[in-house]
Tab-separated table of C-alpha atoms and ligand atoms in Angstrom:
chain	number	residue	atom	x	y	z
A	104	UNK	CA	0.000	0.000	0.000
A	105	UNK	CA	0.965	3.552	-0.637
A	106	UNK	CA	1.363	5.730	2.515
A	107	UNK	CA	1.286	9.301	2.244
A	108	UNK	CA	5.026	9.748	2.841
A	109	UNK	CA	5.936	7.454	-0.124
A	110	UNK	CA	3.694	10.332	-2.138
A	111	UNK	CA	6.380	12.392	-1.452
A	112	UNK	CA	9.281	13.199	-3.806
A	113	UNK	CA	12.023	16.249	-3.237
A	114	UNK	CA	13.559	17.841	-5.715
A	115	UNK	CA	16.996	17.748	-4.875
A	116	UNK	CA	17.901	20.873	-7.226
A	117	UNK	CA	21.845	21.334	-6.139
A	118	UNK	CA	24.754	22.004	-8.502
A	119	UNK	CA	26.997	19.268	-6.983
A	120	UNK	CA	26.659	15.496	-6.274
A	121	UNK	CA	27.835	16.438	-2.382
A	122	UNK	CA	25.199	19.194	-1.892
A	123	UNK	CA	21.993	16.793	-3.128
A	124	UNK	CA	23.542	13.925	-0.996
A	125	UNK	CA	23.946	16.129	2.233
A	126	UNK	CA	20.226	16.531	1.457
A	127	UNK	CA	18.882	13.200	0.861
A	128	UNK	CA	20.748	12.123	4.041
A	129	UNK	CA	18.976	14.485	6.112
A	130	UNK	CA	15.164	13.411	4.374
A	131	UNK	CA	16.100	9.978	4.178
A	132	UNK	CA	13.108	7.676	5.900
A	133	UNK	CA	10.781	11.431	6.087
A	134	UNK	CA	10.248	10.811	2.080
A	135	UNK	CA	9.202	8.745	-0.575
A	136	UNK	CA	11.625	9.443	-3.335
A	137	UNK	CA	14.263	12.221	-4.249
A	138	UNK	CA	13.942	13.925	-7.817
A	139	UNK	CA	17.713	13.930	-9.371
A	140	UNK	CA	17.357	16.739	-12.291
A	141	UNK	CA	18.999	18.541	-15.295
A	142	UNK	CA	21.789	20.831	-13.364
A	143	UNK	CA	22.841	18.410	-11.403
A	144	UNK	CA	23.205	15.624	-14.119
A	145	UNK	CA	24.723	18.253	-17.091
A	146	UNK	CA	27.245	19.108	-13.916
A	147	UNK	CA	27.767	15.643	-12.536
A	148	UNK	CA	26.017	13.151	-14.695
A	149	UNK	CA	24.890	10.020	-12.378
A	150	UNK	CA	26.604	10.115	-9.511
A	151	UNK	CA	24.061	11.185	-7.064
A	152	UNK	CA	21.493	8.784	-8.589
A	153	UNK	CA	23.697	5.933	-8.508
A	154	UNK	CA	24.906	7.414	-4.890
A	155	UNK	CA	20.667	7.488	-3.694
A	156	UNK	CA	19.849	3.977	-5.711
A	157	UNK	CA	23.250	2.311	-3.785
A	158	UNK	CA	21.552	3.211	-0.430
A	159	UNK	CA	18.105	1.636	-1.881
A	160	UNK	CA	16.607	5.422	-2.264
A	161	UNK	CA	13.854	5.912	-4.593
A	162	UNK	CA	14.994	8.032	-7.632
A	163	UNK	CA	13.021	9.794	-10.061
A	164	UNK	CA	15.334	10.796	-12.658
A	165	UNK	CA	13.974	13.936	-14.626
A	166	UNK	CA	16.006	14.498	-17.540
A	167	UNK	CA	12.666	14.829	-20.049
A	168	UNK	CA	14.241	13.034	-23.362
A	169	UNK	CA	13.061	14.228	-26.587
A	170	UNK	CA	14.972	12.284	-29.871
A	171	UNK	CA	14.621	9.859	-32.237
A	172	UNK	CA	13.138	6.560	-31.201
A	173	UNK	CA	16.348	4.911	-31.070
A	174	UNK	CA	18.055	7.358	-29.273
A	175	UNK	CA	15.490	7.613	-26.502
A	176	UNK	CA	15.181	3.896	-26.296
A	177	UNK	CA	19.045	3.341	-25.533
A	178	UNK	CA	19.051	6.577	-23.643
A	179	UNK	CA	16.236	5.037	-21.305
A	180	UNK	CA	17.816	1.679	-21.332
A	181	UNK	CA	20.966	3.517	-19.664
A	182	UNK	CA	18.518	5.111	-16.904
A	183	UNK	CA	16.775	2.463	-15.905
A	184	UNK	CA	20.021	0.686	-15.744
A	185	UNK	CA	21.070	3.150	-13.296
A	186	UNK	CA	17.910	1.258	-10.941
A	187	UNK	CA	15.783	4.837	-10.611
A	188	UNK	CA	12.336	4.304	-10.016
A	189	UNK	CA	11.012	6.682	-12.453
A	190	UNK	CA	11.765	8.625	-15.322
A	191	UNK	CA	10.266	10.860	-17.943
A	192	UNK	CA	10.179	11.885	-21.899
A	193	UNK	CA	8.027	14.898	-23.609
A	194	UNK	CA	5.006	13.495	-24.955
A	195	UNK	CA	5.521	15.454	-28.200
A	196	UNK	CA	8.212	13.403	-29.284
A	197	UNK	CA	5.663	11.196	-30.447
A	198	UNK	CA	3.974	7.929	-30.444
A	199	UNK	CA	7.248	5.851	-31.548
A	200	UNK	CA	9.502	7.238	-29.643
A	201	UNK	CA	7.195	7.209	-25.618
A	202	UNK	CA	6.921	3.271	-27.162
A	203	UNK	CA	10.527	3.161	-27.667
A	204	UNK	CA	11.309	5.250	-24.331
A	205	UNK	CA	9.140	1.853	-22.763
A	206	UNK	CA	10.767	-0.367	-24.411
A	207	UNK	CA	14.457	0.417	-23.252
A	208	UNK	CA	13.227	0.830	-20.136
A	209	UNK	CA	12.032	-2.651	-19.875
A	210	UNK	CA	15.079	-3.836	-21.232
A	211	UNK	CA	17.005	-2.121	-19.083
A	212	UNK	CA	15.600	-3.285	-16.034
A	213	UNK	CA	15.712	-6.689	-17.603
A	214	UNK	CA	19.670	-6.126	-18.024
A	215	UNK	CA	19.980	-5.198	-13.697
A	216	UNK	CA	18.056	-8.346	-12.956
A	217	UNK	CA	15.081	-6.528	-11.638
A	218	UNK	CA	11.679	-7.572	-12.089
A	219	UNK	CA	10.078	-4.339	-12.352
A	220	UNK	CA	11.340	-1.460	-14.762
A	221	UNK	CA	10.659	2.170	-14.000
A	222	UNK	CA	7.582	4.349	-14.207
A	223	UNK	CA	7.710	5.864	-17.591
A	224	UNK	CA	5.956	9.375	-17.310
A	225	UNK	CA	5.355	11.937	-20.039
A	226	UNK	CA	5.896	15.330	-19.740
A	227	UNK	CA	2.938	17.094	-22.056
A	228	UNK	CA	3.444	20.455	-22.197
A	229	UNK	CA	5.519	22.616	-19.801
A	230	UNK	CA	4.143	24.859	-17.330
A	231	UNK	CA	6.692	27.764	-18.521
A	232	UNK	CA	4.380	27.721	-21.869
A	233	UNK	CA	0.801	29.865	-22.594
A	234	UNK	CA	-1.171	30.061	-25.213
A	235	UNK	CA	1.039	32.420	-26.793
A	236	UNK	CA	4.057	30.119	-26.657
A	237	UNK	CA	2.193	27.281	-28.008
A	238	UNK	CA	0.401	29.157	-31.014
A	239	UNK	CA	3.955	30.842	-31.681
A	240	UNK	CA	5.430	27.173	-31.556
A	241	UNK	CA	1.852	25.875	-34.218
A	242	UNK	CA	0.332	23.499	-31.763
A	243	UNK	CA	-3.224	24.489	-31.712
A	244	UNK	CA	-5.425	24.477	-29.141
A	245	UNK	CA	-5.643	25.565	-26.012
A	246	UNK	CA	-3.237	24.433	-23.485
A	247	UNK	CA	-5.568	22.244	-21.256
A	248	UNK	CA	-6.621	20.596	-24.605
A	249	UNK	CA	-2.853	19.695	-25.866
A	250	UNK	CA	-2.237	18.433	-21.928
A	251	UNK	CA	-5.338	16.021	-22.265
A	252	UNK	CA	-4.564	15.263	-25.972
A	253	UNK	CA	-0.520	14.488	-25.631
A	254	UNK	CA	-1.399	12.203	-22.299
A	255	UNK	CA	-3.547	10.147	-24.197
A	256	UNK	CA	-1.244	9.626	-26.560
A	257	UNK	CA	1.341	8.669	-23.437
A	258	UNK	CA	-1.544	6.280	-22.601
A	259	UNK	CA	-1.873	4.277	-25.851
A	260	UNK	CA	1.843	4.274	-26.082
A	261	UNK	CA	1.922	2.214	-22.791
A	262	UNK	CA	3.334	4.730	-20.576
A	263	UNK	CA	2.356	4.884	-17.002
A	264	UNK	CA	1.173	8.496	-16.525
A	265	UNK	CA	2.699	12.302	-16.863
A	266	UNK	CA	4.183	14.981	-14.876
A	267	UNK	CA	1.307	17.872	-14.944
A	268	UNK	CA	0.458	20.933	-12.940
A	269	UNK	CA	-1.761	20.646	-10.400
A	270	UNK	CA	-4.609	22.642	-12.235
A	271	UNK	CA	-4.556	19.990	-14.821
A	272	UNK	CA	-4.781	16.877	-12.491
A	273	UNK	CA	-8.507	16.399	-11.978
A	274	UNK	CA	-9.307	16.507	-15.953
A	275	UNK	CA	-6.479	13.875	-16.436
A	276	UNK	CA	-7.669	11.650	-13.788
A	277	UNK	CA	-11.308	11.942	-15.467
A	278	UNK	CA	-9.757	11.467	-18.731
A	279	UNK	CA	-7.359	8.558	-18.234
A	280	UNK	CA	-8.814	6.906	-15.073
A	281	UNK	CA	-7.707	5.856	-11.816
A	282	UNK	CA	-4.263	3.457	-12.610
A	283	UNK	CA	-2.676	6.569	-14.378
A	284	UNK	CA	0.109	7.620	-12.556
A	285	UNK	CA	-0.084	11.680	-12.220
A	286	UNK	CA	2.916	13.987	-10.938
A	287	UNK	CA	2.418	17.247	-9.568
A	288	UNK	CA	5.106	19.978	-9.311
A	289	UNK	CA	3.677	23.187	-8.584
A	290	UNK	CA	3.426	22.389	-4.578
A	291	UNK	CA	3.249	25.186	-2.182
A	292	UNK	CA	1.956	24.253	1.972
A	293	UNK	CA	0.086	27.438	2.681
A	294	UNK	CA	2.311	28.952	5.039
A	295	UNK	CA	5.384	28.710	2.361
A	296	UNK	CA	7.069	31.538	-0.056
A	297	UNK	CA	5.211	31.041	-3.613
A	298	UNK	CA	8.995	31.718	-5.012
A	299	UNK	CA	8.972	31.445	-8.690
A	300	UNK	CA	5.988	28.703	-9.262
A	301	UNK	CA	2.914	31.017	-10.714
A	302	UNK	CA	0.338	28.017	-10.840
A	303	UNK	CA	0.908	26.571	-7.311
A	304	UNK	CA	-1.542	24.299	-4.479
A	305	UNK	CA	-1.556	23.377	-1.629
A	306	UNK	CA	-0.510	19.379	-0.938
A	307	UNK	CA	-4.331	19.121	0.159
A	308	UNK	CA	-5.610	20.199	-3.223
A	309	UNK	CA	-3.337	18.272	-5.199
A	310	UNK	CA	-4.214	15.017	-3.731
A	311	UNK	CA	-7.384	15.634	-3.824
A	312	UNK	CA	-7.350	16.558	-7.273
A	313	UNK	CA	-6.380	13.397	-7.732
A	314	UNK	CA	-2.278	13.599	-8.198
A	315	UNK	CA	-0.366	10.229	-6.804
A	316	UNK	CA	2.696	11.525	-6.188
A	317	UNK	CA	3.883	15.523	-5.277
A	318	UNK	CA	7.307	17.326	-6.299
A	319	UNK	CA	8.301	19.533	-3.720
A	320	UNK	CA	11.633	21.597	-3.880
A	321	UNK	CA	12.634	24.707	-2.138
A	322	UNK	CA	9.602	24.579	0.819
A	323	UNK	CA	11.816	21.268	2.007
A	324	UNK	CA	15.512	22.063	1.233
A	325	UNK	CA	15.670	25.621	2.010
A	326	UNK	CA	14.042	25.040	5.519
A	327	UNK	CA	15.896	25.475	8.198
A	328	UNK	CA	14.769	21.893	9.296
A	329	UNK	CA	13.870	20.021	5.887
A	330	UNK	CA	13.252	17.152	7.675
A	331	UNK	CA	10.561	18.844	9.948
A	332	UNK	CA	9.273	20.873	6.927
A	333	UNK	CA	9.128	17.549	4.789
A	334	UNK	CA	7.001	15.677	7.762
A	335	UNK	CA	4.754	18.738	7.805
A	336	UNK	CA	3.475	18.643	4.396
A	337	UNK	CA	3.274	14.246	5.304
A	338	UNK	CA	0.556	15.040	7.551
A	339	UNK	CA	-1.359	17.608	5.014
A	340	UNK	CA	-1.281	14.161	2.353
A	341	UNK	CA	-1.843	12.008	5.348
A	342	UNK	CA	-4.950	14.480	6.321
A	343	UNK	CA	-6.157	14.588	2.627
A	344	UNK	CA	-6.429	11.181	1.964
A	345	UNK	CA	-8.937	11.022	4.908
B	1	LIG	O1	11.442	24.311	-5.545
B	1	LIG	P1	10.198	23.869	-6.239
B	1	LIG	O2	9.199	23.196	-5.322
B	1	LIG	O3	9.578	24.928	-7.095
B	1	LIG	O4	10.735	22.719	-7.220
B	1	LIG	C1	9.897	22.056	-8.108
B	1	LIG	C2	10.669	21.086	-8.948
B	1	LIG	O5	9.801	20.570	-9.956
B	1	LIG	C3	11.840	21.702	-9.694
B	1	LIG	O6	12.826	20.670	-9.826
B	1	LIG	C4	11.273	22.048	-11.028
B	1	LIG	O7	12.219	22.041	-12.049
B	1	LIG	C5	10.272	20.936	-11.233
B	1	LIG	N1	9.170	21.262	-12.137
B	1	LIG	C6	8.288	22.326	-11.950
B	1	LIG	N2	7.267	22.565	-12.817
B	1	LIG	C7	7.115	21.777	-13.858
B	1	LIG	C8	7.961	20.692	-14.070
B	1	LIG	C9	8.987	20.456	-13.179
B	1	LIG	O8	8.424	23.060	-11.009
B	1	LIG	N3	6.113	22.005	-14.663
């Protein structure tokens, strides 16, 4: 069964493998999973994943491909390799390459013995983009459209869900039922800084949107206890699942 801590997956956003493992050391057993990103990977490539997965951490390893099939399918094969427990590509690479993306991963996990691969999530369309960006870009329609169009797609290519923004969880859960797996960035408790997220909730709404897992960043590892700031916002899921 999933509790409401194993809902919960920091974003371990530091420039060096030391700084994101400090971190994870002082959330490890207060969280489900740590999120292991762009910066750090372009600055260290895995070794704070592999560092997490050696100490049997759950990783979700957000580096969003978006190439050819067969380039996504050996890049994912490497990933899952690396044991991480999720991972993601952008939807609008297409329906070949999300099936390819599944594929590697499979094969991957196949190659470390494990019986399980990853989660393979989709990312549809980023929360930096408006209607603006995506009419400039020629994808028409409006945003909330392309989200529920690309994660069908995701769906029929055999992925296992999408990272999306908490405003778009409920009409993807209505859309693509309860197994879909649905990530929400975007998390703000109500007593922390908005920083720079614009279309923030609560943990509370989220999960009762429907989301199955949260990404929380700077609310947990700028705190001056993350640890206490990370069991906080375990009680709001813990609340909000009744
Ligand atoms: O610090 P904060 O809680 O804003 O961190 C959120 C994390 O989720 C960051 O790693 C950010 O890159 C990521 N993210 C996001 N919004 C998206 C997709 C990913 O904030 N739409």
């Amino acid at each position: 069964m999933t509790t409401a801590r194993d809902k919960l997956i920091v974003a371990l956003d530091a420039p060096t493998a030391e700084a994101g493992a400090r971190l994870a050391e002082k959330l490890e057993g207060h969280v489900g999973a740590f999120k292991v990103g762009l910066e750090n990977f372009s600055a260290e490539g895995p070794v704070l994943a592999r560092f997490l997965t050696s100490r049997s951490l759950k990783v979700f390893l957000d580096l969003k491909f978006h190439d050819i099939p067969n380039t996504v399918r050996a890049a994912s094969r490497e990933a899952a390799q690396l044991g991480v427990a999720m991972m993601n590509v952008h939807a609008s690479g297409g329906r070949k390459m999300m099936e390819a993306a599944r594929e590697g991963a499979d094969e991957g996990a196949r190659n470390l013995g494990r019986g399980s691969r990853p989660l393979v999530l989709a990312v549809t369309v980023l929360t930096s983009l408006g209607p603006g960006d995506l009419a400039e870009a020629g994808v028409t329609g409006a945003p909330e459209e392309v989200v529920v169009r690309l994660a069908r797609l995701a769906h029929e290519a055999g992925l296992d869900g999408v990272v999306a923004s908490p405003r778009e969880t409920a009409a993807l859960r209505n859309a693509l039922g309860n197994k879909f797996v649905i990530v929400t960035p975007g998390i703000r408790p109500a007593s922390a800084e908005v920083n720079d997220q614009v279309r923030i909730a609560t943990p509370a709404i989220a999960i009762q949107a429907g989301a199955s897992y949260l990404v929380v960043g700077r609310p947990i590892t700028a705190a001056a206890d993350p640890a206490a700031a990370a069991a906080r916002i375990v009680s709001e899921i813990e609340q909000a699942l009744g």
